[in-house]
Short mmCIF file of N, CA and C in Angstrom, two decimals:
data_model
loop_
_atom_site.label_atom_id
_atom_site.label_comp_id
_atom_site.label_asym_id
_atom_site.label_seq_id
_atom_site.Cartn_x
_atom_site.Cartn_y
_atom_site.Cartn_z
N MET A 1 -84.86 -15.29 140.12
CA MET A 1 -85.41 -14.25 140.06
C MET A 1 -85.73 -13.82 141.50
N GLU A 2 -85.52 -12.55 142.45
CA GLU A 2 -85.89 -12.17 143.55
C GLU A 2 -87.47 -10.92 143.21
N TYR A 3 -87.89 -11.25 144.10
CA TYR A 3 -89.26 -10.20 144.01
C TYR A 3 -89.06 -9.84 145.61
N HIS A 4 -89.40 -8.07 145.43
CA HIS A 4 -89.37 -7.38 146.66
C HIS A 4 -90.52 -6.85 146.50
N PHE A 5 -91.36 -6.73 147.59
CA PHE A 5 -92.91 -6.31 147.86
C PHE A 5 -92.77 -4.71 149.09
N THR A 6 -93.46 -3.97 148.57
CA THR A 6 -93.51 -3.03 149.90
C THR A 6 -94.31 -3.43 150.96
N THR A 7 -94.59 -2.69 151.96
CA THR A 7 -95.28 -3.09 152.98
C THR A 7 -96.62 -3.02 152.64
N LYS A 8 -97.09 -1.94 151.83
CA LYS A 8 -98.25 -1.52 151.47
C LYS A 8 -98.80 -2.95 150.73
N GLU A 9 -97.92 -3.31 149.44
CA GLU A 9 -98.10 -4.61 148.96
C GLU A 9 -98.53 -5.73 149.67
N ILE A 10 -97.78 -5.71 150.45
CA ILE A 10 -97.82 -7.19 151.47
C ILE A 10 -99.31 -7.26 152.36
N LEU A 11 -99.67 -6.11 152.61
CA LEU A 11 -100.71 -5.30 153.41
C LEU A 11 -102.01 -5.84 152.72
N ARG A 12 -102.08 -5.22 151.20
CA ARG A 12 -103.30 -5.63 150.10
C ARG A 12 -103.44 -7.08 150.08
N LYS A 13 -102.15 -7.55 149.55
CA LYS A 13 -102.12 -9.03 149.48
C LYS A 13 -102.87 -9.89 150.77
N THR A 14 -102.51 -9.68 151.86
CA THR A 14 -102.88 -10.00 153.11
C THR A 14 -104.76 -9.73 153.42
N VAL A 15 -105.04 -8.45 152.97
CA VAL A 15 -106.57 -8.21 153.27
C VAL A 15 -107.16 -8.84 152.00
N THR A 16 -106.71 -9.18 150.83
CA THR A 16 -107.18 -9.57 149.67
C THR A 16 -107.30 -10.97 150.24
N MET A 17 -106.35 -11.84 150.41
CA MET A 17 -106.42 -13.27 150.87
C MET A 17 -107.52 -13.81 152.03
N LYS A 18 -107.43 -12.60 153.06
CA LYS A 18 -108.66 -12.96 153.90
C LYS A 18 -109.80 -12.49 153.54
N ALA A 19 -109.98 -11.57 152.48
CA ALA A 19 -111.44 -11.05 152.32
C ALA A 19 -111.79 -12.43 151.19
N SER A 20 -110.69 -13.41 150.32
CA SER A 20 -111.29 -14.13 149.25
C SER A 20 -111.33 -15.37 150.14
N LEU A 21 -111.41 -15.31 151.36
CA LEU A 21 -111.89 -17.10 152.20
C LEU A 21 -113.18 -16.69 152.16
N ASP A 22 -114.18 -17.35 151.58
CA ASP A 22 -115.41 -17.60 151.96
C ASP A 22 -116.05 -18.53 153.01
N LEU A 23 -117.13 -18.65 153.09
CA LEU A 23 -117.75 -19.79 153.94
C LEU A 23 -117.55 -21.17 153.45
N LEU A 24 -117.45 -21.54 152.52
CA LEU A 24 -117.01 -22.81 151.98
C LEU A 24 -115.49 -22.78 152.90
N ASP A 25 -114.59 -22.44 152.39
CA ASP A 25 -113.06 -22.32 152.66
C ASP A 25 -112.87 -22.36 154.30
N ARG A 26 -113.79 -21.49 155.00
CA ARG A 26 -113.61 -21.83 156.55
C ARG A 26 -114.35 -22.80 156.78
N SER A 27 -115.30 -23.24 156.56
CA SER A 27 -115.72 -24.70 156.95
C SER A 27 -114.72 -25.75 156.88
N LEU A 28 -114.14 -25.88 155.73
CA LEU A 28 -113.26 -26.77 155.46
C LEU A 28 -111.93 -26.50 156.35
N LEU A 29 -111.35 -25.42 156.43
CA LEU A 29 -110.16 -25.12 157.44
C LEU A 29 -110.70 -25.62 158.57
N GLN A 30 -112.09 -25.31 158.89
CA GLN A 30 -112.25 -25.75 160.41
C GLN A 30 -112.27 -27.18 160.64
N GLU A 31 -113.35 -27.83 159.62
CA GLU A 31 -112.83 -29.47 159.65
C GLU A 31 -111.64 -29.90 159.78
N LEU A 32 -110.83 -29.72 158.49
CA LEU A 32 -109.14 -29.93 158.57
C LEU A 32 -108.72 -29.83 160.09
N SER A 33 -108.91 -28.45 160.59
CA SER A 33 -108.12 -28.40 161.89
C SER A 33 -108.60 -29.25 162.83
N ARG A 34 -109.91 -29.97 162.81
CA ARG A 34 -110.14 -31.12 163.84
C ARG A 34 -109.54 -32.40 163.58
N ASN A 35 -109.62 -32.40 162.20
CA ASN A 35 -109.20 -33.94 161.72
C ASN A 35 -108.46 -33.84 160.21
N ALA A 36 -107.11 -33.49 159.77
CA ALA A 36 -106.36 -33.41 158.89
C ALA A 36 -106.65 -34.81 158.09
N ARG A 37 -107.38 -35.95 158.42
CA ARG A 37 -107.14 -37.23 157.65
C ARG A 37 -108.53 -37.76 157.00
N LEU A 38 -109.26 -36.63 157.10
CA LEU A 38 -110.50 -36.41 156.23
C LEU A 38 -110.11 -36.67 154.63
N ASN A 39 -110.99 -37.46 153.82
CA ASN A 39 -111.08 -37.65 152.53
C ASN A 39 -111.72 -36.22 152.00
N TRP A 40 -111.94 -36.45 150.50
CA TRP A 40 -112.62 -35.61 149.95
C TRP A 40 -113.75 -35.59 150.36
N ARG A 41 -114.32 -37.14 150.04
CA ARG A 41 -115.90 -37.40 150.19
C ARG A 41 -116.22 -37.35 151.63
N GLU A 42 -115.85 -37.52 152.68
CA GLU A 42 -116.09 -36.99 153.98
C GLU A 42 -116.19 -35.91 154.17
N LEU A 43 -114.95 -34.85 153.54
CA LEU A 43 -115.03 -33.37 153.87
C LEU A 43 -116.67 -32.98 153.08
N ALA A 44 -117.11 -33.18 151.64
CA ALA A 44 -117.77 -33.13 151.33
C ALA A 44 -119.11 -33.07 151.94
N SER A 45 -119.13 -34.30 152.49
CA SER A 45 -120.53 -34.85 153.03
C SER A 45 -120.63 -33.87 154.55
N LEU A 46 -119.24 -33.40 155.31
CA LEU A 46 -119.60 -32.40 156.38
C LEU A 46 -119.92 -30.95 155.99
N THR A 47 -119.59 -30.69 154.51
CA THR A 47 -119.66 -29.54 154.10
C THR A 47 -120.62 -29.03 153.21
N GLU A 48 -121.56 -30.15 152.74
CA GLU A 48 -122.84 -30.70 151.97
C GLU A 48 -122.07 -29.59 150.55
N VAL A 49 -121.22 -30.12 150.06
CA VAL A 49 -120.77 -29.86 148.63
C VAL A 49 -120.01 -31.30 147.97
N SER A 50 -119.86 -31.27 146.72
CA SER A 50 -119.29 -32.38 145.85
C SER A 50 -117.76 -32.56 146.59
N ALA A 51 -117.57 -33.70 146.13
CA ALA A 51 -116.23 -34.12 146.64
C ALA A 51 -115.23 -33.31 145.39
N PRO A 52 -115.32 -33.23 144.16
CA PRO A 52 -114.65 -32.37 143.12
C PRO A 52 -114.40 -31.05 143.95
N THR A 53 -115.36 -30.56 144.32
CA THR A 53 -115.44 -28.82 144.52
C THR A 53 -114.43 -28.75 146.39
N VAL A 54 -114.59 -30.04 146.87
CA VAL A 54 -113.44 -29.62 148.07
C VAL A 54 -112.33 -30.00 147.38
N ARG A 55 -111.74 -30.95 146.55
CA ARG A 55 -110.61 -31.00 146.06
C ARG A 55 -109.75 -30.09 145.95
N ASP A 56 -110.75 -29.05 144.62
CA ASP A 56 -110.63 -28.02 144.21
C ASP A 56 -110.10 -26.72 144.99
N ARG A 57 -111.04 -26.70 146.12
CA ARG A 57 -111.13 -25.70 147.10
C ARG A 57 -109.73 -25.87 147.73
N ILE A 58 -109.62 -27.32 148.40
CA ILE A 58 -108.33 -27.30 149.11
C ILE A 58 -107.06 -27.14 148.45
N ARG A 59 -106.86 -27.37 147.12
CA ARG A 59 -105.70 -27.28 146.28
C ARG A 59 -105.68 -25.71 145.86
N ARG A 60 -106.83 -24.94 145.89
CA ARG A 60 -106.56 -23.54 145.90
C ARG A 60 -106.30 -23.13 147.22
N LEU A 61 -106.49 -23.51 148.48
CA LEU A 61 -106.25 -22.78 149.30
C LEU A 61 -104.52 -23.45 149.85
N GLU A 62 -104.14 -24.45 148.95
CA GLU A 62 -102.77 -24.51 149.43
C GLU A 62 -102.12 -23.75 148.68
N ASP A 63 -102.60 -23.36 147.58
CA ASP A 63 -101.87 -22.45 146.39
C ASP A 63 -101.98 -21.34 147.34
N MET A 64 -102.71 -20.83 148.03
CA MET A 64 -103.02 -19.37 148.04
C MET A 64 -101.60 -19.53 149.28
N GLY A 65 -101.23 -20.51 149.87
CA GLY A 65 -100.56 -20.24 150.89
C GLY A 65 -101.17 -20.30 152.32
N VAL A 66 -102.59 -20.84 152.27
CA VAL A 66 -103.20 -20.63 153.17
C VAL A 66 -103.16 -22.19 154.29
N ILE A 67 -103.22 -23.23 153.50
CA ILE A 67 -102.87 -24.44 154.07
C ILE A 67 -101.25 -24.71 153.46
N THR A 68 -100.53 -25.15 154.40
CA THR A 68 -99.02 -25.22 154.28
C THR A 68 -98.24 -26.61 154.34
N GLY A 69 -99.28 -27.04 154.70
CA GLY A 69 -98.77 -28.68 154.83
C GLY A 69 -100.07 -29.49 155.78
N PHE A 70 -100.09 -30.99 155.89
CA PHE A 70 -100.69 -31.84 156.80
C PHE A 70 -99.72 -32.72 157.63
N GLY A 71 -100.00 -32.98 158.80
CA GLY A 71 -98.79 -33.47 159.68
C GLY A 71 -99.47 -34.46 160.95
N VAL A 72 -99.03 -34.97 161.32
CA VAL A 72 -99.30 -35.82 162.44
C VAL A 72 -98.87 -35.45 163.62
N GLU A 73 -99.86 -35.84 164.97
CA GLU A 73 -99.28 -35.12 166.04
C GLU A 73 -98.93 -36.12 166.86
N LEU A 74 -97.51 -36.52 167.56
CA LEU A 74 -97.01 -37.38 168.11
C LEU A 74 -97.25 -36.88 169.93
N SER A 75 -97.33 -38.17 170.65
CA SER A 75 -97.44 -37.92 172.06
C SER A 75 -95.91 -38.28 172.39
N PRO A 76 -95.43 -37.25 173.17
CA PRO A 76 -94.41 -37.21 173.78
C PRO A 76 -94.20 -38.31 175.03
N LYS A 77 -95.40 -38.53 175.64
CA LYS A 77 -95.48 -39.24 176.84
C LYS A 77 -95.60 -40.83 176.15
N ALA A 78 -96.00 -41.10 174.79
CA ALA A 78 -96.05 -42.32 174.78
C ALA A 78 -94.55 -42.82 174.26
N LEU A 79 -93.97 -42.01 173.61
CA LEU A 79 -92.51 -42.15 173.42
C LEU A 79 -91.36 -42.21 174.29
N GLY A 80 -92.19 -42.06 176.10
CA GLY A 80 -91.11 -42.08 176.92
C GLY A 80 -90.63 -40.88 177.40
N TYR A 81 -90.92 -39.71 177.06
CA TYR A 81 -90.65 -38.49 177.44
C TYR A 81 -91.98 -37.96 178.37
N THR A 82 -91.33 -37.98 179.81
CA THR A 82 -92.49 -37.58 180.87
C THR A 82 -92.61 -36.37 181.20
N LEU A 83 -91.30 -35.56 180.98
CA LEU A 83 -91.66 -34.07 181.13
C LEU A 83 -91.17 -33.44 179.91
N GLU A 84 -91.79 -31.46 180.05
CA GLU A 84 -91.33 -30.71 179.12
C GLU A 84 -91.04 -29.75 179.72
N ALA A 85 -89.88 -29.14 179.09
CA ALA A 85 -89.45 -27.71 179.71
C ALA A 85 -89.35 -26.62 178.80
N ILE A 86 -89.66 -25.30 179.12
CA ILE A 86 -89.21 -24.18 178.48
C ILE A 86 -88.01 -23.42 178.76
N VAL A 87 -87.32 -23.60 177.86
CA VAL A 87 -86.02 -22.80 178.29
C VAL A 87 -85.86 -21.65 177.59
N ARG A 88 -85.16 -20.61 178.14
CA ARG A 88 -85.24 -18.97 177.50
C ARG A 88 -83.51 -18.94 177.79
N PHE A 89 -82.86 -18.61 176.46
CA PHE A 89 -81.62 -18.48 176.26
C PHE A 89 -81.11 -17.45 175.89
N LYS A 90 -80.20 -16.24 176.85
CA LYS A 90 -79.62 -15.53 177.03
C LYS A 90 -78.37 -15.52 176.32
N PRO A 91 -77.90 -15.34 175.07
CA PRO A 91 -76.90 -15.82 174.43
C PRO A 91 -75.66 -14.68 174.66
N PHE A 92 -74.37 -15.60 175.09
CA PHE A 92 -73.11 -14.40 175.26
C PHE A 92 -72.56 -13.66 174.40
N PRO A 93 -72.24 -12.74 174.39
CA PRO A 93 -71.58 -12.03 172.98
C PRO A 93 -71.02 -12.82 172.13
N GLY A 94 -71.43 -12.57 171.12
CA GLY A 94 -70.79 -13.05 169.50
C GLY A 94 -71.50 -14.56 169.47
N LYS A 95 -72.09 -15.31 170.47
CA LYS A 95 -72.52 -16.35 170.32
C LYS A 95 -73.96 -17.00 169.46
N VAL A 96 -74.55 -15.82 169.32
CA VAL A 96 -75.84 -15.93 168.82
C VAL A 96 -76.05 -17.33 167.44
N HIS A 97 -75.21 -17.15 166.48
CA HIS A 97 -75.26 -17.74 165.42
C HIS A 97 -74.82 -19.48 165.80
N VAL A 98 -74.09 -19.18 166.74
CA VAL A 98 -73.44 -20.99 167.25
C VAL A 98 -74.40 -21.23 168.25
N LEU A 99 -75.00 -20.46 169.07
CA LEU A 99 -76.33 -21.06 169.53
C LEU A 99 -77.31 -21.48 168.89
N ALA A 100 -77.88 -20.72 167.63
CA ALA A 100 -78.78 -21.14 166.91
C ALA A 100 -78.58 -22.67 166.41
N GLU A 101 -77.16 -22.55 165.76
CA GLU A 101 -76.99 -23.99 165.26
C GLU A 101 -77.30 -25.08 166.23
N LYS A 102 -76.54 -24.99 167.49
CA LYS A 102 -76.88 -25.82 168.50
C LYS A 102 -78.20 -25.95 168.71
N ILE A 103 -79.20 -25.20 168.88
CA ILE A 103 -80.18 -25.23 169.28
C ILE A 103 -80.80 -25.81 167.94
N ILE A 104 -80.96 -25.45 166.61
CA ILE A 104 -81.37 -26.34 165.76
C ILE A 104 -80.70 -28.08 165.78
N ASN A 105 -79.69 -28.24 165.89
CA ASN A 105 -78.92 -29.78 166.09
C ASN A 105 -79.38 -30.83 167.64
N SER A 106 -80.01 -29.82 168.57
CA SER A 106 -80.53 -30.58 169.60
C SER A 106 -81.77 -31.31 169.08
N ASP A 107 -81.84 -32.56 169.22
CA ASP A 107 -82.85 -33.39 169.03
C ASP A 107 -83.84 -33.35 170.04
N ARG A 108 -83.82 -32.94 171.20
CA ARG A 108 -84.52 -32.66 172.39
C ARG A 108 -85.53 -31.42 172.44
N ILE A 109 -84.88 -30.90 171.46
CA ILE A 109 -85.54 -29.24 171.53
C ILE A 109 -86.59 -29.61 170.68
N VAL A 110 -87.67 -29.26 170.91
CA VAL A 110 -88.78 -29.87 169.52
C VAL A 110 -89.66 -28.35 169.19
N GLN A 111 -89.49 -27.43 169.49
CA GLN A 111 -90.30 -26.18 169.08
C GLN A 111 -88.98 -24.94 169.70
N CYS A 112 -88.40 -23.96 168.69
CA CYS A 112 -87.97 -22.92 169.49
C CYS A 112 -88.30 -21.59 168.69
N ASP A 113 -88.43 -20.36 168.99
CA ASP A 113 -88.93 -19.65 168.59
C ASP A 113 -87.48 -18.50 168.99
N LYS A 114 -86.86 -17.23 168.07
CA LYS A 114 -86.30 -16.25 168.15
C LYS A 114 -86.91 -15.05 168.45
N VAL A 115 -86.76 -14.49 169.85
CA VAL A 115 -87.69 -13.39 170.18
C VAL A 115 -87.00 -12.16 170.49
N THR A 116 -87.76 -11.21 170.82
CA THR A 116 -86.91 -10.02 170.96
C THR A 116 -87.05 -9.98 172.69
N GLY A 117 -86.07 -8.91 173.39
CA GLY A 117 -86.06 -8.79 174.54
C GLY A 117 -84.33 -9.38 174.84
N GLU A 118 -84.06 -9.50 176.46
CA GLU A 118 -82.99 -10.14 176.55
C GLU A 118 -82.40 -11.52 176.28
N ASP A 119 -83.58 -12.35 175.97
CA ASP A 119 -83.35 -13.63 175.59
C ASP A 119 -83.32 -13.76 174.27
N ALA A 120 -82.64 -14.77 173.46
CA ALA A 120 -82.70 -14.32 172.16
C ALA A 120 -83.45 -15.92 171.33
N PHE A 121 -83.72 -16.75 172.22
CA PHE A 121 -84.51 -17.92 172.06
C PHE A 121 -85.48 -18.50 173.14
N VAL A 122 -86.36 -18.79 172.84
CA VAL A 122 -87.28 -19.50 174.14
C VAL A 122 -87.66 -21.01 173.41
N ALA A 123 -87.24 -21.91 174.25
CA ALA A 123 -87.26 -23.45 173.19
C ALA A 123 -88.10 -24.22 174.34
N ARG A 124 -89.01 -25.44 173.42
CA ARG A 124 -89.27 -26.33 174.51
C ARG A 124 -88.45 -27.74 174.22
N MET A 125 -88.19 -28.54 175.37
CA MET A 125 -87.16 -29.30 175.39
C MET A 125 -87.61 -30.31 176.22
N LEU A 126 -87.91 -31.78 175.35
CA LEU A 126 -88.48 -32.74 176.15
C LEU A 126 -87.45 -33.58 176.87
N LEU A 127 -87.68 -34.19 177.95
CA LEU A 127 -86.93 -35.11 179.25
C LEU A 127 -87.92 -36.15 179.40
N LYS A 128 -86.64 -37.23 179.28
CA LYS A 128 -87.48 -38.38 179.91
C LYS A 128 -87.49 -38.46 181.43
N ASP A 129 -87.02 -37.80 182.43
CA ASP A 129 -87.16 -37.36 183.55
C ASP A 129 -86.12 -36.12 184.00
N ILE A 130 -86.50 -35.30 184.83
CA ILE A 130 -85.78 -34.49 185.53
C ILE A 130 -84.42 -34.82 185.72
N SER A 131 -83.67 -35.80 185.79
CA SER A 131 -81.88 -35.95 186.21
C SER A 131 -81.45 -35.64 184.80
N GLU A 132 -82.23 -35.49 183.64
CA GLU A 132 -81.69 -35.37 182.29
C GLU A 132 -81.25 -33.56 182.12
N LEU A 133 -82.00 -33.21 182.76
CA LEU A 133 -82.13 -31.61 182.60
C LEU A 133 -80.62 -31.02 182.50
N ASP A 134 -80.12 -31.24 183.83
CA ASP A 134 -78.65 -30.71 183.95
C ASP A 134 -77.48 -30.98 182.84
N GLY A 135 -77.70 -32.16 182.16
CA GLY A 135 -76.73 -32.61 181.29
C GLY A 135 -77.11 -32.00 180.12
N LEU A 136 -78.30 -32.08 179.65
CA LEU A 136 -79.08 -31.50 178.39
C LEU A 136 -78.58 -29.72 178.39
N LEU A 137 -78.45 -28.99 179.24
CA LEU A 137 -78.46 -27.85 179.53
C LEU A 137 -77.06 -27.53 179.13
N GLU A 138 -75.87 -28.35 179.90
CA GLU A 138 -74.71 -28.67 180.05
C GLU A 138 -73.94 -28.14 178.41
N ASP A 139 -74.64 -28.64 177.71
CA ASP A 139 -74.57 -28.71 176.13
C ASP A 139 -74.20 -27.22 175.60
N PHE A 140 -75.18 -26.21 176.16
CA PHE A 140 -75.59 -24.83 175.57
C PHE A 140 -74.52 -23.86 177.07
N SER A 141 -73.91 -24.43 177.71
CA SER A 141 -73.80 -23.58 178.82
C SER A 141 -72.22 -22.81 178.38
N THR A 142 -71.58 -22.98 177.47
CA THR A 142 -70.72 -22.01 176.80
C THR A 142 -71.19 -21.45 175.77
N HIS A 143 -72.09 -20.94 175.51
CA HIS A 143 -72.93 -20.15 174.57
C HIS A 143 -73.69 -19.57 175.05
N ALA A 144 -74.24 -19.78 175.97
CA ALA A 144 -75.60 -18.69 176.35
C ALA A 144 -75.89 -19.08 178.48
N SER A 145 -76.38 -18.41 178.95
CA SER A 145 -77.26 -18.19 180.17
C SER A 145 -78.50 -18.83 179.80
N THR A 146 -79.15 -19.37 180.62
CA THR A 146 -80.17 -20.11 180.56
C THR A 146 -81.23 -20.27 181.57
N GLN A 147 -82.62 -19.98 181.70
CA GLN A 147 -83.47 -19.96 182.34
C GLN A 147 -84.02 -20.76 181.98
N THR A 148 -84.90 -22.04 183.19
CA THR A 148 -85.82 -23.31 182.51
C THR A 148 -86.92 -23.21 183.54
N ALA A 149 -87.96 -23.42 182.91
CA ALA A 149 -89.49 -23.82 183.61
C ALA A 149 -89.86 -25.08 183.31
N VAL A 150 -90.34 -25.81 183.99
CA VAL A 150 -90.74 -27.37 183.81
C VAL A 150 -92.27 -27.10 183.80
N VAL A 151 -92.92 -27.55 182.59
CA VAL A 151 -94.17 -27.62 182.59
C VAL A 151 -94.84 -28.20 182.98
N LYS A 152 -96.00 -27.70 183.85
CA LYS A 152 -96.87 -28.67 184.94
C LYS A 152 -98.33 -29.36 183.74
N SER A 153 -98.62 -28.38 183.01
CA SER A 153 -99.79 -28.63 181.86
C SER A 153 -99.60 -27.73 180.67
N SER A 154 -100.69 -27.97 179.49
CA SER A 154 -100.54 -27.38 178.51
C SER A 154 -102.21 -26.95 178.26
N PRO A 155 -102.83 -26.21 178.88
CA PRO A 155 -104.40 -26.13 178.61
C PRO A 155 -104.40 -25.48 177.48
N VAL A 156 -103.47 -25.07 176.58
CA VAL A 156 -103.64 -24.45 175.13
C VAL A 156 -102.69 -24.92 174.43
N ARG A 157 -102.76 -25.97 173.61
CA ARG A 157 -101.56 -26.48 172.71
C ARG A 157 -101.74 -25.62 171.33
N MET A 158 -100.62 -25.58 170.78
CA MET A 158 -100.87 -24.99 169.20
C MET A 158 -102.12 -25.21 168.85
N ARG A 159 -102.97 -24.22 168.35
CA ARG A 159 -103.89 -24.63 167.75
C ARG A 159 -104.38 -23.35 166.35
N PRO A 160 -104.95 -23.51 165.53
CA PRO A 160 -105.00 -22.99 164.57
C PRO A 160 -105.66 -21.17 165.13
N PRO A 161 -105.45 -20.34 164.02
CA PRO A 161 -106.07 -19.14 164.47
C PRO A 161 -107.42 -18.68 164.51
N PRO A 162 -107.92 -17.85 164.78
CA PRO A 162 -109.43 -17.69 164.64
C PRO A 162 -109.79 -17.52 162.95
N LEU A 163 -110.57 -18.12 162.07
CA LEU A 163 -110.94 -17.86 160.98
C LEU A 163 -112.20 -16.79 160.44
N ASP A 164 -112.03 -15.71 161.29
CA ASP A 164 -112.90 -14.78 160.88
C ASP A 164 -112.22 -13.65 160.27
#
């Protein structure tokens, strides 16, 4: 069964969801964004409520789609990747779908966004050293032109949005 929602219905659901997050929800989300490994008891202690209340709230936040998962953050450097590059892909005519598939199947691309503008995709690629870059980009040369920038530092990594 398919559901179709109007823009007005989606906006109303978004406003309702935002309004339904109370101070406890926000506190739990803040603590989990700092350390997703906290157990119910530790979260209860930090938020000054009972562990069953924490469990119920976390489950409700998952059911609402506010929490979509819990994960682990890996260190590329510890895994031997010393450089990160931002690659902008401008697909050749008729090659968008082939390019997308190639990007999806590349194990060195760790994040990719489909964007507006001349470039169709902006991706983050991991490199063991700079000598790998040309070879990795060569795989895409029949499908797109690329522009690449090597990341010097990341003052802001992916972080949770404001909870207000």
